[in-house]
Structures are given as structure tokens and as C-alpha cells.
Amino acid sequence: MRISRRATLSLRAIALLYLFALLLAPLVVVFGRTFEHGFGIAWAWVTTPAALSAFWLTVAVAAIAVPLNTIFGVGCALVLVRGRGRGRGVLDVVLDLPFVVSPVIVGLALLLVYGQDGWFGRWFVDHGIRIIYAVPGMVLATIFVSLPFVVREVAPVLIEIGDEQEQAAATLGASGWQTFWRVTFPSIRWGVAYGVVLTTARALGEIGAVLVVSSNVPGSTLTLPLLVYQRSSEVGPGSITGAYSAATELAVISLIVLLVMTALGPRRGES
Amino acid sequence: MRININTVSKRFGNFTALSDVSLEVPEGSLTALLGPSGSGKSTLLRIIAGLERPDEGAISIDGQDITAARPQDRCIGFVFQHYAPFAHMSVRENVAFGLRIRKRPRAQIRARVDELLSLVGLTTFSEQRPHQLSGGQRQRMALARALAVQPQVLLLDEPFGALDATVRAELRQWLRRLHDEQGVTTVLVTHDQEEAMDVADRIAVMRDGVIEQVGSPQEVYDRPASDFVMGFLGPVSTVYGQLVRPHEVTVSLEPVAGGIEAMVSRIVLLGFEVRVELELPDGSSARAQLTRTQTSELELDRGDIVYVRPPFSGGASPDAALARLTA
């Protein structure tokens, strides 16, 4: 198909406009509003005790959810692609649930299962373990919503590389574990890396599911997204700047994660 | 090491890949499993390797039952049709893989890998990645990798199938020499009868999950157990319902005992040889293959009437064969 120069240019213009209007402009506005009263004010807002606590809680939740979902995701991808057992079709569908179920429903579901009157809630309450309206519930919610990313990045790579290299390793005497670390993992590592980036981004940014199961107490159960949400709904002098500052902080963390991963590895097409 | 395959069966869903197959691979032999695609030859090889489990039957190496053993415990070397190189490792690392798994001392690994790389002629390529090698080089790397751990049995799955004709012929010779030097019991899967005849000292001809015949190349070629084996191992022609090799058909201008009258319908020059296409009195057609000298001596031409005599098949007496031919 031949496209005239004019058509090419206008298509490019539309694409750029679309990206600008939907992605860049809001970010630019947030950055602009953050620093409208100067860098010092913005810095003060992100270093309040509540903001610092929110930062560390966000990092901690991601630091638990991401490794767990990475291990689980790689394992699931291996079962889905290399497994021979029954029930793989069911697993395949279940893994997509976090993509299709609204995060608020995820939060409510956790409430129903682990809440005071929930299925397991009683047992945990009796043993003095608090899950709902506390950090464990927030971790569970984050794990749930960020679960499928590693599987969905790794499974296609596993299909593409095929299993001949793994069979060759087996005939050369390698155990399943040795084959995984020496042959399979090096082949899928970029898929894993992209899965980790997406999982991290989702874990850092999740609000809907976490909001439902958090007690939303500043300084103890607020993550950065929750802090942004709370500050933006407060009335009072400067709190909107506080919301923007926290939002910028969150955006910067996510961008750093993305940049680090991009700098570490080749582009998606290469291998 | 001797391999014994004892009444092995394997099904994939409704498809029967192997049906009650038994075969003995003698120690130190180079045995070819020859057959068309879907005949079960690759499945049989993968069962020997432990990459597939038989539904029924048993496999033993050197008298030891290994039916339930994992591939890594069988002391085998396996070469895949598409080489299955470890893409992220250098040629040297590929060859060293099995030795590293076995935790051999570094110096010993280095020496063994150097020896193998020079054996397969890849010394100068040792630091390259597999994707930088040609198909033939990759195949030699795969062979070196399989040989590094000194397997008791070497299994090759269509090892030269993806290579062009010249490289294929070269590697065949090379494999034969290697086998003669190292003496490892080798099983080779191929669909190419020329390849099987060229390298193997024993051929098992397979069809539809069954071994039709096992023997030396000469045996299966000269005394095929079935029409299928005969047809698969070389060109054939039918003379009055009897399957014959075209080059064994005698053509003469004078009537001969047991000769059948035929008309030359076409003469095709095939380089050194000439294919004579014949029409028999009953309307069927047959083919004879002659040398150019024979053809020019006979001064054959289209429309000539000749007398053809098929060879007498191995077991049958000349009279019986004749009676069948002229019946």
C-alpha cells in the first residue's frame, strides 16, 4: 500500500496529538502544578511524616508482591506451556481474572473472605492476626491485581523457544532444576524482566483494591496512591499541592523503574 | 553397548505411532531406522532416549532395563534434527555443557572440549555463538556436544535432513569415519534410503509403526521382505504383477526363454543410464534400465519389438517364477 506524503504527515500528527493529549499533557500539568509554588514547597510536601511513611509502605508492598508474583508467574507459565496435565485451560482463564475484574471488586472479595465475618476472617481474628484494614490485606490486594503480568510476558517466549533445548539439556545429564537455570531462564529472562516492570508499575500504582482493604490512616496504612487520593479530596490550603507533589513522586518512581529495566536489557524484538 | 527394544507400543491419542516393535541394536553397530514420515522411526528413537515413554514394552541397554529411567540417567548422546543449540552459549560452552553438569575439573573440561572441537573442525569458532555458524557447523557442534560426555549410545534424529546435498554427503562420510574410530553404538533416523545405505551397517525399515525388515544394506536391498521394502530402497517396475528392479530386466532383440514380447514406447536418457519404457501385450507398462552401451548395441528405437526377461526372484525357482509371469 502506498501512502501519500500528506497522508503520512497527517497520520503522524494525529498520533502525536493523541499521545500528547492523553499521556503527556496530564503529566506535564501535574509536574507544573507540583512546582508552581517552588521546589522547596513540593519537597516539604513529600517529606512530611505521612508522605515518608506512604513512600516506604508503597516500596514495601511492591517489594513483597513483585518477587512473589515473579516466582509464581514463571512457574505458572511453565505449567501452562510445558505442562501436560489437565486443568491447564482452567488455569489459563483464572489467570486473567485480575485483568477483567474491577479492582474494587477484588477489594470487596478480600473483605468477604478475610474480613471479621468472612470465611477465614474469624480464624485470623482469633489468632490475633489482622488482615483487613491493615498492611497484609493491602499486600494481598496488590498481589491479586498485579498477578498476570509475568505469566503473560513469559508464556509466549516459552512457546517461541520451544522445548528442544530443554530436551537436549536432559539428554546431556542436566536435572530439571539445572535445565531451568542454565537453559530455560537465560532464554526467557527478557520476558521475565518486562513482566517484572509491568508488575512493579501496577503494584506501585494500585489504588482501587487497596483502598477497600486499607484503614486509610496517614502514617500507617496509606500508600502513595492513597495519599494522593486523600490529599486531593481534602479541603484546606495547599493540600492540592500536596496531592500533586505525591503524584509527581509516584510518577518519578515508576519512570525510574521503567528506565532501569530499559537500560538493563535489549529491546523487545531482540533476543 | 547393545540396545534391546522389546515389544514396544506407543499411541498418541488415536494415532498408533509404534505397534509391538522389537529390535536389537548390536554393540558398536551403526543402525539406521529408515522409513517414510509417520512410520514411527523418530518416536522409537525418542523412546530409546527417554524423551517419550512407551505405553507398553521395555527398553534395555547392555541388558539393563531402562524403560523407566530419565533421559539424564541413560548415558546417551542425542542429536536433534534442528541441532537444538543453546542459543545463549558460545560453541565452547555448548560442547562443555554435559561435562560442567557432571562437575568435572576445569582443566579436564578444557582439554576434552579442545579435543572435540578439533575433531569436528570448529577450533577457530569456539567463541562464536551458534547463530553465527552455518548449518553444517551447527550440526558438527551438536555432535561434539553429544560426544563430550562419552555416551554409551549415540542417537541421531534426521541429523542431516536440513542440510544441502553437498554438505550432507560430506557429513555422512565424516560420521562414518567418526563411528569407525570411536566405535560408539549409534542409531540414526532417516527417510533417505541413500543415506541409510551409505552410512549404516544395519538398516531397519519401518512402516506404519512396524519394523518391516532388519538386515545389512545388501540384505534389505537384494532380498527385500516385502514389496514396500523393495519400493522404498530403490526404483522398481512392475512386470506382470511382479515387482522388479528396472536395471535387472534383460532386454534382447531375439526371443529368449522366459522372455516377454514388448514394444518400446519411450527411451529416456539419464546421463550414464538409459530408461526404456515398455508396453506389454496386456496393455500394462514396464520399465527397464540399461547402460548407454547396451542401448546403442541394441540400436533401440521407439516402436521396436523386444523381448524382456525379469530376474527370477530370490526364493522362487525359475520355473515357478516363469509360470507366474506368463499366467
Coordinates of C-alpha atoms in Angstrom, one line a residue:
Chain A
M1 CA 0.0 0.0 0.0
R2 CA 1.4 3.4 -0.9
I3 CA 0.5 6.4 1.3
S4 CA 1.0 9.9 0.0
R5 CA 3.3 12.2 1.9
R6 CA 0.5 14.3 3.0
A7 CA -1.4 11.4 4.4
T8 CA 1.8 10.2 6.2
L9 CA 2.3 13.6 7.8
S10 CA -1.3 13.9 9.0
L11 CA -1.3 10.4 10.4
R12 CA 1.8 11.2 12.4
A13 CA 0.3 14.4 13.5
I14 CA -2.8 12.6 14.7
A15 CA -0.7 10.0 16.6
L16 CA 1.4 12.7 18.3
L17 CA -1.6 14.7 19.2
Y18 CA -3.3 11.7 20.7
L19 CA -0.3 10.8 22.7
F20 CA 0.1 14.4 23.9
A21 CA -3.5 14.9 24.8
L22 CA -3.8 11.6 26.7
L23 CA -0.4 10.9 28.1
L24 CA 1.9 13.9 28.1
A25 CA -0.3 16.8 28.8
P26 CA -1.8 15.5 32.1
L27 CA 1.7 14.6 33.3
V28 CA 3.1 18.0 32.3
V29 CA 0.2 19.7 34.2
V30 CA 0.8 17.5 37.3
F31 CA 4.5 18.4 37.2
G32 CA 3.8 22.1 36.6
R33 CA 1.3 22.3 39.5
T34 CA 3.7 20.5 41.8
F35 CA 6.3 23.1 41.4
E36 CA 4.1 26.2 41.0
H37 CA 5.0 27.4 44.5
G38 CA 8.6 26.4 44.1
F39 CA 10.6 23.3 44.6
G40 CA 11.0 23.8 48.3
I41 CA 7.3 23.6 49.0
A42 CA 6.9 20.5 46.9
W43 CA 9.9 18.9 48.7
A44 CA 8.3 19.8 52.0
W45 CA 5.1 18.0 51.0
V46 CA 6.8 14.8 50.0
T47 CA 8.9 14.8 53.2
T48 CA 6.1 15.1 55.8
P49 CA 6.0 12.1 58.1
A50 CA 2.8 10.9 56.4
A51 CA 4.4 11.2 53.0
L52 CA 7.6 9.4 54.0
S53 CA 5.6 6.6 55.6
A54 CA 3.5 6.3 52.5
F55 CA 6.6 6.1 50.3
W56 CA 8.1 3.3 52.4
L57 CA 4.8 1.4 52.6
T58 CA 4.5 1.6 48.8
V59 CA 8.0 0.3 48.4
A60 CA 7.5 -2.4 51.0
V61 CA 4.2 -3.6 49.4
A62 CA 5.8 -3.7 46.0
A63 CA 8.9 -5.5 47.4
I64 CA 6.7 -8.3 48.7
A65 CA 4.2 -8.5 45.8
V66 CA 6.7 -8.3 42.9
P67 CA 9.1 -11.2 43.9
L68 CA 6.1 -13.4 44.8
N69 CA 4.3 -12.8 41.5
T70 CA 7.6 -13.2 39.6
I71 CA 8.2 -16.7 41.0
F72 CA 4.5 -17.6 40.7
G73 CA 4.3 -16.2 37.2
V74 CA 7.3 -18.1 35.9
G75 CA 6.0 -21.3 37.5
C76 CA 2.5 -20.8 36.0
A77 CA 3.9 -20.0 32.6
L78 CA 6.0 -23.3 32.7
V79 CA 2.9 -25.2 33.7
L80 CA 0.7 -23.6 31.0
V81 CA 3.2 -24.1 28.2
R82 CA 5.2 -27.2 29.1
G83 CA 2.8 -29.0 31.4
R84 CA 0.8 -32.0 30.1
G85 CA -1.7 -32.2 32.9
R86 CA -5.4 -31.5 32.7
G87 CA -6.9 -28.2 34.0
R88 CA -4.4 -26.0 32.2
G89 CA -7.4 -24.4 30.3
V90 CA -9.0 -23.5 33.6
L91 CA -5.7 -22.1 34.9
D92 CA -5.3 -20.0 31.8
V93 CA -8.8 -18.4 32.3
V94 CA -8.3 -17.9 36.1
L95 CA -5.0 -16.1 35.5
D96 CA -6.8 -13.5 33.5
L97 CA -9.3 -12.7 36.3
P98 CA -7.3 -9.8 37.7
F99 CA -7.4 -8.3 34.2
V100 CA -11.1 -8.4 33.8
V101 CA -12.4 -8.0 37.4
S102 CA -12.6 -4.4 38.6
P103 CA -10.1 -3.8 41.4
V104 CA -12.9 -2.5 43.7
I105 CA -14.5 -5.9 43.4
V106 CA -11.2 -7.5 44.3
G107 CA -11.0 -5.4 47.5
L108 CA -14.6 -6.3 48.4
A109 CA -13.9 -10.0 47.7
L110 CA -10.9 -9.9 50.1
L111 CA -13.2 -8.2 52.7
L112 CA -15.7 -11.1 52.3
V113 CA -13.0 -13.8 52.7
Y114 CA -10.6 -12.3 55.3
G115 CA -12.9 -9.7 56.9
Q116 CA -14.1 -10.2 60.5
D117 CA -17.2 -12.1 59.4
G118 CA -15.5 -13.7 56.4
W119 CA -14.7 -17.3 55.6
F120 CA -11.2 -17.3 57.2
G121 CA -11.6 -14.0 58.9
R122 CA -12.7 -15.5 62.2
W123 CA -9.7 -17.8 62.4
F124 CA -7.2 -14.9 61.8
V125 CA -9.0 -12.7 64.3
D126 CA -8.9 -15.4 66.9
H127 CA -5.1 -15.7 66.4
G128 CA -4.6 -12.0 66.7
I129 CA -3.7 -11.6 63.0
R130 CA -5.2 -8.5 61.4
I131 CA -5.6 -8.7 57.6
I132 CA -8.3 -6.4 56.5
Y133 CA -7.8 -2.7 57.3
A134 CA -4.1 -3.5 57.7
V135 CA -1.0 -3.9 55.7
P136 CA -1.4 -7.7 55.0
G137 CA -4.7 -7.1 53.2
M138 CA -3.1 -4.3 51.2
V139 CA -0.3 -6.7 50.1
L140 CA -2.9 -9.4 49.2
A141 CA -4.9 -6.9 47.1
T142 CA -1.7 -5.7 45.3
I143 CA -0.6 -9.3 44.6
F144 CA -4.0 -10.1 43.2
V145 CA -4.2 -7.2 40.8
S146 CA -0.6 -7.5 39.6
L147 CA -0.6 -11.3 39.2
P148 CA -1.0 -12.0 35.5
F149 CA 1.8 -9.7 34.1
V150 CA 4.8 -12.1 34.4
V151 CA 2.8 -15.1 33.1
R152 CA 1.5 -13.2 30.1
E153 CA 5.0 -11.9 29.2
V154 CA 6.8 -15.2 29.8
A155 CA 4.4 -17.7 28.3
P156 CA 4.7 -16.5 24.6
V157 CA 8.5 -16.6 25.0
L158 CA 8.4 -20.1 26.2
I159 CA 6.2 -21.1 23.3
E160 CA 8.6 -19.4 20.9
I161 CA 11.8 -21.0 22.1
G162 CA 10.3 -24.5 22.1
D163 CA 11.4 -27.4 24.3
E164 CA 14.2 -28.9 22.2
Q165 CA 17.0 -27.1 24.1
E166 CA 15.5 -28.4 27.3
Q167 CA 15.4 -31.9 25.9
A168 CA 18.9 -31.6 24.8
A169 CA 20.0 -30.5 28.3
A170 CA 18.2 -33.5 29.7
T171 CA 20.0 -35.9 27.4
L172 CA 23.2 -34.3 28.5
G173 CA 22.5 -35.2 32.1
A174 CA 21.0 -31.9 33.4
S175 CA 18.3 -32.2 36.1
G176 CA 15.1 -30.3 35.8
W177 CA 16.5 -27.6 38.1
Q178 CA 19.8 -27.3 36.3
T179 CA 18.0 -27.2 33.0
F180 CA 15.8 -24.4 34.2
W181 CA 18.7 -22.2 35.5
R182 CA 21.2 -23.0 32.7
V183 CA 18.9 -23.2 29.6
T184 CA 15.4 -22.1 30.2
F185 CA 15.9 -19.0 32.3
P186 CA 18.6 -17.4 30.1
S187 CA 16.2 -17.7 27.2
I188 CA 13.2 -16.2 28.9
R189 CA 15.0 -13.6 31.0
W190 CA 13.8 -10.6 28.9
G191 CA 10.2 -11.8 29.1
V192 CA 10.6 -12.0 32.9
A193 CA 12.2 -8.5 33.0
Y194 CA 9.3 -6.9 31.2
G195 CA 6.9 -8.8 33.3
V196 CA 8.6 -7.5 36.4
V197 CA 8.5 -3.9 35.1
L198 CA 4.7 -4.2 34.5
T199 CA 4.1 -5.9 37.8
T200 CA 6.1 -3.2 39.6
A201 CA 4.3 -0.4 37.9
R202 CA 0.9 -1.9 38.7
A203 CA 1.9 -2.7 42.3
L204 CA 3.1 0.9 42.8
G205 CA 0.1 2.5 41.3
E206 CA -2.8 0.3 42.5
I207 CA -5.5 2.2 44.4
G208 CA -9.0 0.7 43.9
A209 CA -8.4 -2.7 45.6
V210 CA -6.1 -1.3 48.2
L211 CA -8.4 1.5 49.1
V212 CA -11.1 -1.0 50.1
V213 CA -8.9 -3.1 52.5
S214 CA -6.9 -0.2 54.0
S215 CA -7.9 1.6 57.1
N216 CA -6.5 4.8 55.3
V217 CA -4.7 6.1 58.4
P218 CA -2.0 8.5 57.4
G219 CA 1.4 7.4 58.7
S220 CA 0.4 3.7 58.9
T221 CA -1.8 2.3 56.1
L222 CA -1.6 4.9 53.3
T223 CA 0.4 4.1 50.2
L224 CA 1.4 6.9 47.8
P225 CA -1.7 6.5 45.5
L226 CA -3.9 6.5 48.6
L227 CA -2.1 9.6 49.9
V228 CA -2.6 11.4 46.6
Y229 CA -6.3 10.4 46.7
Q230 CA -6.7 11.6 50.3
R231 CA -4.9 14.9 49.9
S232 CA -6.8 15.7 46.7
S233 CA -10.2 15.2 48.4
E234 CA -9.2 17.3 51.4
V235 CA -10.1 20.9 51.6
G236 CA -7.6 23.3 53.0
P237 CA -4.7 25.5 52.0
G238 CA -2.1 23.8 49.9
S239 CA -3.4 20.3 50.2
I240 CA -3.9 20.2 46.4
T241 CA -0.2 21.0 46.0
G242 CA 0.5 18.1 48.4
A243 CA -1.5 15.8 46.2
Y244 CA 0.3 16.9 43.2
S245 CA 3.7 16.5 44.9
A246 CA 2.9 13.0 45.9
A247 CA 1.6 12.2 42.4
T248 CA 4.9 13.5 40.9
E249 CA 6.9 11.4 43.4
L250 CA 4.9 8.3 42.3
A251 CA 5.3 9.1 38.6
V252 CA 9.1 9.6 39.1
I253 CA 9.5 6.3 40.9
S254 CA 7.6 4.5 38.1
L255 CA 9.7 6.2 35.4
I256 CA 12.9 5.2 37.2
V257 CA 11.7 1.5 37.3
L258 CA 11.0 1.7 33.6
L259 CA 14.3 3.4 32.7
V260 CA 16.4 1.0 34.8
M261 CA 14.8 -2.0 33.1
T262 CA 15.1 -0.5 29.6
A263 CA 18.8 0.4 30.3
L264 CA 19.5 -3.2 31.5
G265 CA 18.2 -5.1 28.5
P266 CA 17.8 -5.1 24.8
R267 CA 14.6 -4.1 23.1
R268 CA 11.6 -6.4 22.9
G269 CA 12.4 -7.5 19.4
E270 CA 15.9 -8.7 20.0
S271 CA 16.9 -11.8 21.9
Chain B
M1 CA 26.6 -51.2 24.3
R2 CA 23.8 -53.4 23.0
I3 CA 20.3 -51.9 22.8
N4 CA 17.2 -54.2 23.1
I5 CA 13.8 -53.0 22.2
N6 CA 11.2 -55.4 23.4
T7 CA 7.6 -55.3 22.1
V8 CA 7.3 -51.5 22.4
S9 CA 4.0 -49.8 21.6
K10 CA 3.2 -46.1 21.7
R11 CA 0.0 -44.2 20.9
F12 CA -0.7 -40.5 20.6
G13 CA -4.4 -40.2 21.1
N14 CA -5.9 -42.2 18.3
F15 CA -2.7 -42.4 16.3
T16 CA -0.6 -45.6 16.8
A17 CA 3.0 -44.5 16.4
L18 CA 4.5 -47.8 17.3
S19 CA 2.9 -51.2 17.4
D20 CA 4.6 -54.1 19.1
V21 CA 8.1 -53.2 17.9
S22 CA 11.1 -55.4 18.8
L23 CA 14.6 -54.7 17.6
E24 CA 18.1 -55.5 18.7
V25 CA 20.9 -53.0 18.0
P26 CA 24.2 -54.8 18.3
E27 CA 27.1 -53.3 20.2
G28 CA 29.2 -51.0 18.1
S29 CA 26.9 -51.0 15.1
L30 CA 25.6 -48.1 13.2
T31 CA 21.9 -48.9 12.7
A32 CA 19.6 -46.8 10.6
L33 CA 15.9 -46.6 11.2
L34 CA 14.6 -46.0 7.7
G35 CA 11.1 -45.2 6.7
P36 CA 8.7 -42.5 5.4
S37 CA 7.4 -39.8 7.7
G38 CA 4.9 -41.1 10.2
S39 CA 6.4 -44.5 10.2
G40 CA 7.3 -44.2 13.9
K41 CA 11.1 -44.1 13.5
S42 CA 11.6 -40.8 15.4
T43 CA 9.2 -41.9 18.1
L44 CA 11.3 -45.1 18.5
L45 CA 14.5 -43.1 18.8
R46 CA 12.9 -40.8 21.3
I47 CA 11.8 -43.7 23.4
I48 CA 15.3 -45.1 23.4
A49 CA 16.5 -41.7 24.6
G50 CA 13.8 -41.5 27.3
L51 CA 12.2 -38.4 25.8
E52 CA 9.0 -40.4 25.3
R53 CA 7.6 -43.2 27.4
P54 CA 6.4 -46.3 25.7
D55 CA 2.8 -47.4 26.5
E56 CA 3.9 -51.0 26.5
G57 CA 7.1 -52.9 26.2
A58 CA 10.6 -52.4 27.5
I59 CA 14.0 -51.0 26.5
S60 CA 17.3 -52.1 27.8
I61 CA 20.9 -51.0 27.2
D62 CA 23.5 -53.7 27.8
G63 CA 21.0 -55.9 29.4
Q64 CA 19.9 -53.3 31.9
D65 CA 16.2 -52.3 31.9
I66 CA 16.0 -48.6 31.4
T67 CA 12.3 -48.3 30.4
A68 CA 11.5 -46.1 33.4
A69 CA 14.9 -44.2 33.6
R70 CA 15.0 -40.5 33.0
P71 CA 16.9 -39.3 29.9
Q72 CA 19.7 -37.9 32.1
D73 CA 20.4 -41.3 33.6
R74 CA 20.7 -43.2 30.4
C75 CA 24.2 -42.3 29.3
I76 CA 23.1 -41.3 25.8
G77 CA 24.1 -38.7 23.3
F78 CA 21.2 -37.2 21.3
V79 CA 21.5 -35.1 18.2
F80 CA 18.3 -33.3 17.1
Q81 CA 17.3 -32.6 13.5
H82 CA 17.4 -28.9 14.1
Y83 CA 20.5 -29.2 16.4
A84 CA 18.9 -27.6 19.4
P85 CA 22.0 -25.5 20.2
F86 CA 21.9 -23.5 23.4
A87 CA 21.5 -20.1 21.8
H88 CA 22.9 -18.0 24.6
M89 CA 26.1 -20.0 25.0
S90 CA 29.3 -20.0 22.8
V91 CA 30.3 -23.0 20.8
R92 CA 32.8 -23.9 23.6
E93 CA 30.1 -23.6 26.3
N94 CA 27.7 -25.7 24.3
V95 CA 30.2 -28.5 24.0
A96 CA 31.3 -28.2 27.6
F97 CA 27.7 -28.4 28.9
G98 CA 27.4 -32.0 29.8
L99 CA 30.9 -32.0 31.4
R100 CA 30.0 -29.0 33.5
I101 CA 26.8 -30.7 34.7
R102 CA 29.0 -33.6 35.7
K103 CA 31.2 -31.2 37.7
R104 CA 34.4 -32.4 36.0
P105 CA 37.6 -30.4 36.9
R106 CA 38.1 -27.3 34.8
A107 CA 41.3 -28.4 33.3
Q108 CA 39.9 -31.7 32.2
I109 CA 36.8 -30.0 30.7
R110 CA 39.1 -27.6 28.8
A111 CA 41.2 -30.4 27.4
R112 CA 38.3 -32.6 26.4
V113 CA 36.4 -29.7 24.7
D114 CA 39.6 -28.7 22.8
E115 CA 40.0 -32.2 21.6
L116 CA 36.4 -32.4 20.4
L117 CA 36.4 -29.0 18.8
S118 CA 39.4 -30.1 16.7
L119 CA 37.8 -33.4 16.0
V120 CA 34.8 -31.6 14.5
G121 CA 36.9 -28.8 12.9
L122 CA 35.4 -26.0 14.9
T123 CA 38.5 -24.9 16.9
T124 CA 38.5 -21.4 15.3
F125 CA 34.8 -21.0 16.0
S126 CA 35.0 -21.8 19.7
E127 CA 34.0 -18.3 21.0
Q128 CA 31.2 -17.8 18.4
R129 CA 27.5 -18.1 19.1
P130 CA 25.6 -20.9 17.3
H131 CA 23.6 -18.4 15.2
Q132 CA 26.9 -17.3 13.6
L133 CA 27.6 -20.8 12.3
S134 CA 26.4 -22.5 9.1
G135 CA 24.0 -25.4 9.3
G136 CA 26.8 -28.0 8.8
Q137 CA 28.9 -26.3 11.5
R138 CA 26.0 -26.2 13.9
Q139 CA 25.4 -29.9 13.3
R140 CA 29.0 -30.7 14.0
M141 CA 28.8 -28.7 17.2
A142 CA 25.7 -30.7 18.2
L143 CA 27.6 -33.9 17.6
A144 CA 30.6 -32.7 19.6
R145 CA 28.3 -31.7 22.4
A146 CA 26.7 -35.1 22.4
L147 CA 30.0 -36.9 22.3
A148 CA 31.6 -34.8 25.0
V149 CA 30.2 -36.9 27.8
Q150 CA 31.3 -40.2 26.2
P151 CA 27.9 -41.7 25.8
Q152 CA 27.4 -45.4 25.6
V153 CA 24.9 -44.9 22.8
L154 CA 24.6 -42.1 20.2
L155 CA 21.2 -41.3 18.8
L156 CA 20.8 -39.1 15.7
D157 CA 17.4 -37.8 14.6
E158 CA 17.4 -37.0 10.9
P159 CA 20.8 -35.3 11.6
F160 CA 21.5 -34.2 8.0
G161 CA 17.9 -33.5 6.9
A162 CA 18.1 -29.8 7.0
L163 CA 21.4 -29.5 5.1
D164 CA 22.1 -29.1 1.4
A165 CA 23.2 -32.1 -0.7
T166 CA 26.9 -31.5 -0.8
V167 CA 27.3 -30.8 3.0
R168 CA 25.1 -33.8 3.7
A169 CA 27.3 -36.2 1.7
E170 CA 30.4 -34.8 3.4
L171 CA 29.0 -35.1 6.9
R172 CA 27.8 -38.6 6.2
Q173 CA 31.4 -39.7 5.3
W174 CA 32.6 -37.8 8.3
L175 CA 30.1 -39.5 10.6
R176 CA 31.0 -42.9 9.2
R177 CA 34.7 -42.3 9.9
L178 CA 33.9 -41.0 13.3
H179 CA 31.9 -44.1 14.1
D180 CA 34.7 -46.4 12.8
E181 CA 37.2 -44.6 15.1
Q182 CA 35.1 -44.2 18.2
G183 CA 33.0 -47.3 17.9
V184 CA 30.0 -45.9 19.8
T185 CA 26.8 -47.8 19.2
T186 CA 24.8 -45.5 17.0
V187 CA 21.2 -45.3 15.9
L188 CA 20.4 -43.0 13.1
V189 CA 16.9 -42.0 11.9
T190 CA 16.4 -41.1 8.3
H191 CA 13.9 -41.1 5.5
D192 CA 16.6 -41.1 2.9
Q193 CA 17.4 -44.6 1.7
E194 CA 20.7 -43.4 0.0
E195 CA 21.8 -42.0 3.4
A196 CA 20.9 -45.3 5.2
M197 CA 22.7 -47.4 2.5
D198 CA 25.7 -45.1 2.7
V199 CA 26.5 -44.9 6.4
A200 CA 24.7 -47.7 8.2
D201 CA 25.9 -51.3 8.6
R202 CA 22.3 -52.3 9.6
I203 CA 19.0 -51.0 8.4
A204 CA 15.6 -51.4 10.0
V205 CA 12.9 -50.4 7.5
M206 CA 9.8 -49.1 9.2
R207 CA 6.3 -48.5 8.0
D208 CA 3.1 -47.5 9.9
G209 CA 4.6 -48.2 13.3
V210 CA 6.0 -51.6 12.4
I211 CA 9.5 -52.8 11.5
E212 CA 9.2 -54.5 8.1
Q213 CA 12.7 -55.8 7.8
V214 CA 16.1 -55.6 9.5
G215 CA 19.3 -56.5 7.9
S216 CA 22.5 -55.3 6.3
P217 CA 22.1 -52.8 3.5
Q218 CA 22.8 -55.5 1.0
E219 CA 20.3 -57.9 2.5
V220 CA 17.4 -55.4 2.6
Y221 CA 18.2 -54.2 -1.0
D222 CA 18.8 -57.6 -2.6
R223 CA 16.3 -59.7 -0.6
P224 CA 13.5 -57.3 0.5
A225 CA 11.0 -59.0 2.7
S226 CA 8.1 -57.1 1.2
D227 CA 7.1 -55.0 -1.8
F228 CA 7.2 -52.0 0.4
V229 CA 10.8 -52.5 1.4
M230 CA 11.7 -53.1 -2.2
G231 CA 10.0 -50.0 -3.3
F232 CA 11.4 -47.9 -0.5
L233 CA 15.0 -48.9 -1.1
G234 CA 15.3 -48.3 -4.8
P235 CA 13.5 -47.8 -8.1
V236 CA 11.0 -50.5 -9.0
S237 CA 9.0 -51.5 -12.0
T238 CA 6.1 -54.0 -12.3
V239 CA 6.3 -56.7 -14.9
Y240 CA 3.1 -58.8 -15.0
G241 CA 2.4 -58.0 -11.3
Q242 CA 5.9 -58.8 -10.2
L243 CA 8.0 -56.1 -8.6
V244 CA 11.4 -55.9 -10.2
R245 CA 14.4 -53.6 -10.2
P246 CA 14.5 -51.9 -13.7
H247 CA 18.2 -52.5 -14.0
E248 CA 17.7 -56.2 -13.5
V249 CA 15.4 -56.5 -16.5
T250 CA 17.1 -58.0 -19.5
V251 CA 16.2 -56.7 -22.9
S252 CA 17.0 -58.6 -26.1
L253 CA 16.0 -58.4 -29.8
E254 CA 15.6 -62.2 -30.2
P255 CA 13.0 -64.3 -28.3
V256 CA 14.6 -65.8 -25.2
A257 CA 13.4 -68.4 -22.7
G258 CA 11.1 -66.7 -20.3
G259 CA 11.1 -63.6 -22.4
I260 CA 8.0 -61.5 -22.9
E261 CA 7.3 -59.6 -26.0
A262 CA 7.1 -55.9 -25.5
M263 CA 7.1 -52.7 -27.5
V264 CA 9.4 -49.8 -26.7
S265 CA 7.2 -46.8 -26.1
R266 CA 9.8 -44.3 -25.0
I267 CA 13.6 -44.0 -24.4
V268 CA 14.8 -41.6 -21.8
L269 CA 18.5 -40.6 -21.4
L270 CA 19.5 -40.3 -17.8
G271 CA 23.2 -39.5 -18.2
F272 CA 25.1 -42.7 -17.9
E273 CA 22.0 -44.8 -17.9
V274 CA 19.0 -45.1 -20.2
R275 CA 15.5 -45.8 -19.1
V276 CA 13.5 -47.8 -21.6
E277 CA 9.7 -47.6 -21.2
L278 CA 7.9 -50.6 -22.5
E279 CA 4.4 -51.6 -23.4
L280 CA 3.4 -55.2 -22.6
P281 CA 0.9 -57.3 -24.7
D282 CA -1.7 -57.0 -21.9
G283 CA -1.5 -53.2 -22.3
S284 CA 0.4 -52.6 -19.0
S285 CA 3.7 -50.7 -19.0
A286 CA 7.1 -51.6 -17.5
R287 CA 10.5 -50.0 -17.3
A288 CA 14.0 -51.3 -17.9
Q289 CA 17.2 -49.5 -17.1
L290 CA 20.2 -50.2 -19.4
T291 CA 23.6 -48.6 -19.8
R292 CA 24.2 -46.4 -22.8
T293 CA 26.5 -49.0 -24.4
Q294 CA 23.8 -51.7 -24.1
T295 CA 21.3 -49.4 -25.7
S296 CA 23.4 -48.4 -28.6
E297 CA 24.4 -52.1 -29.2
L298 CA 20.7 -53.0 -29.4
E299 CA 20.0 -49.9 -31.6
L300 CA 16.7 -49.5 -29.8
D301 CA 14.2 -47.1 -31.2
R302 CA 10.6 -46.2 -30.4
G303 CA 8.1 -48.8 -31.6
D304 CA 10.7 -51.6 -31.7
I305 CA 9.5 -55.0 -30.6
V306 CA 11.9 -56.5 -27.9
Y307 CA 11.9 -59.4 -25.5
V308 CA 12.2 -58.6 -21.9
R309 CA 13.0 -61.0 -19.1
P310 CA 12.6 -60.1 -15.5
P311 CA 15.1 -61.5 -12.9
F312 CA 14.0 -64.5 -11.0
S313 CA 13.1 -63.5 -7.5
G314 CA 15.4 -64.9 -4.7
G315 CA 13.4 -67.7 -3.3
A316 CA 11.2 -68.9 -6.2
S317 CA 12.5 -71.4 -8.7
P318 CA 12.9 -70.1 -12.3
D319 CA 10.0 -72.3 -13.5
A320 CA 7.6 -71.1 -10.8
A321 CA 8.5 -67.5 -11.5
L322 CA 8.0 -68.1 -15.2
A323 CA 4.7 -69.7 -14.6
R324 CA 3.6 -66.8 -12.6
L325 CA 4.8 -64.4 -15.1
T326 CA 3.1 -65.9 -18.1
A327 CA -0.1 -67.0 -16.3

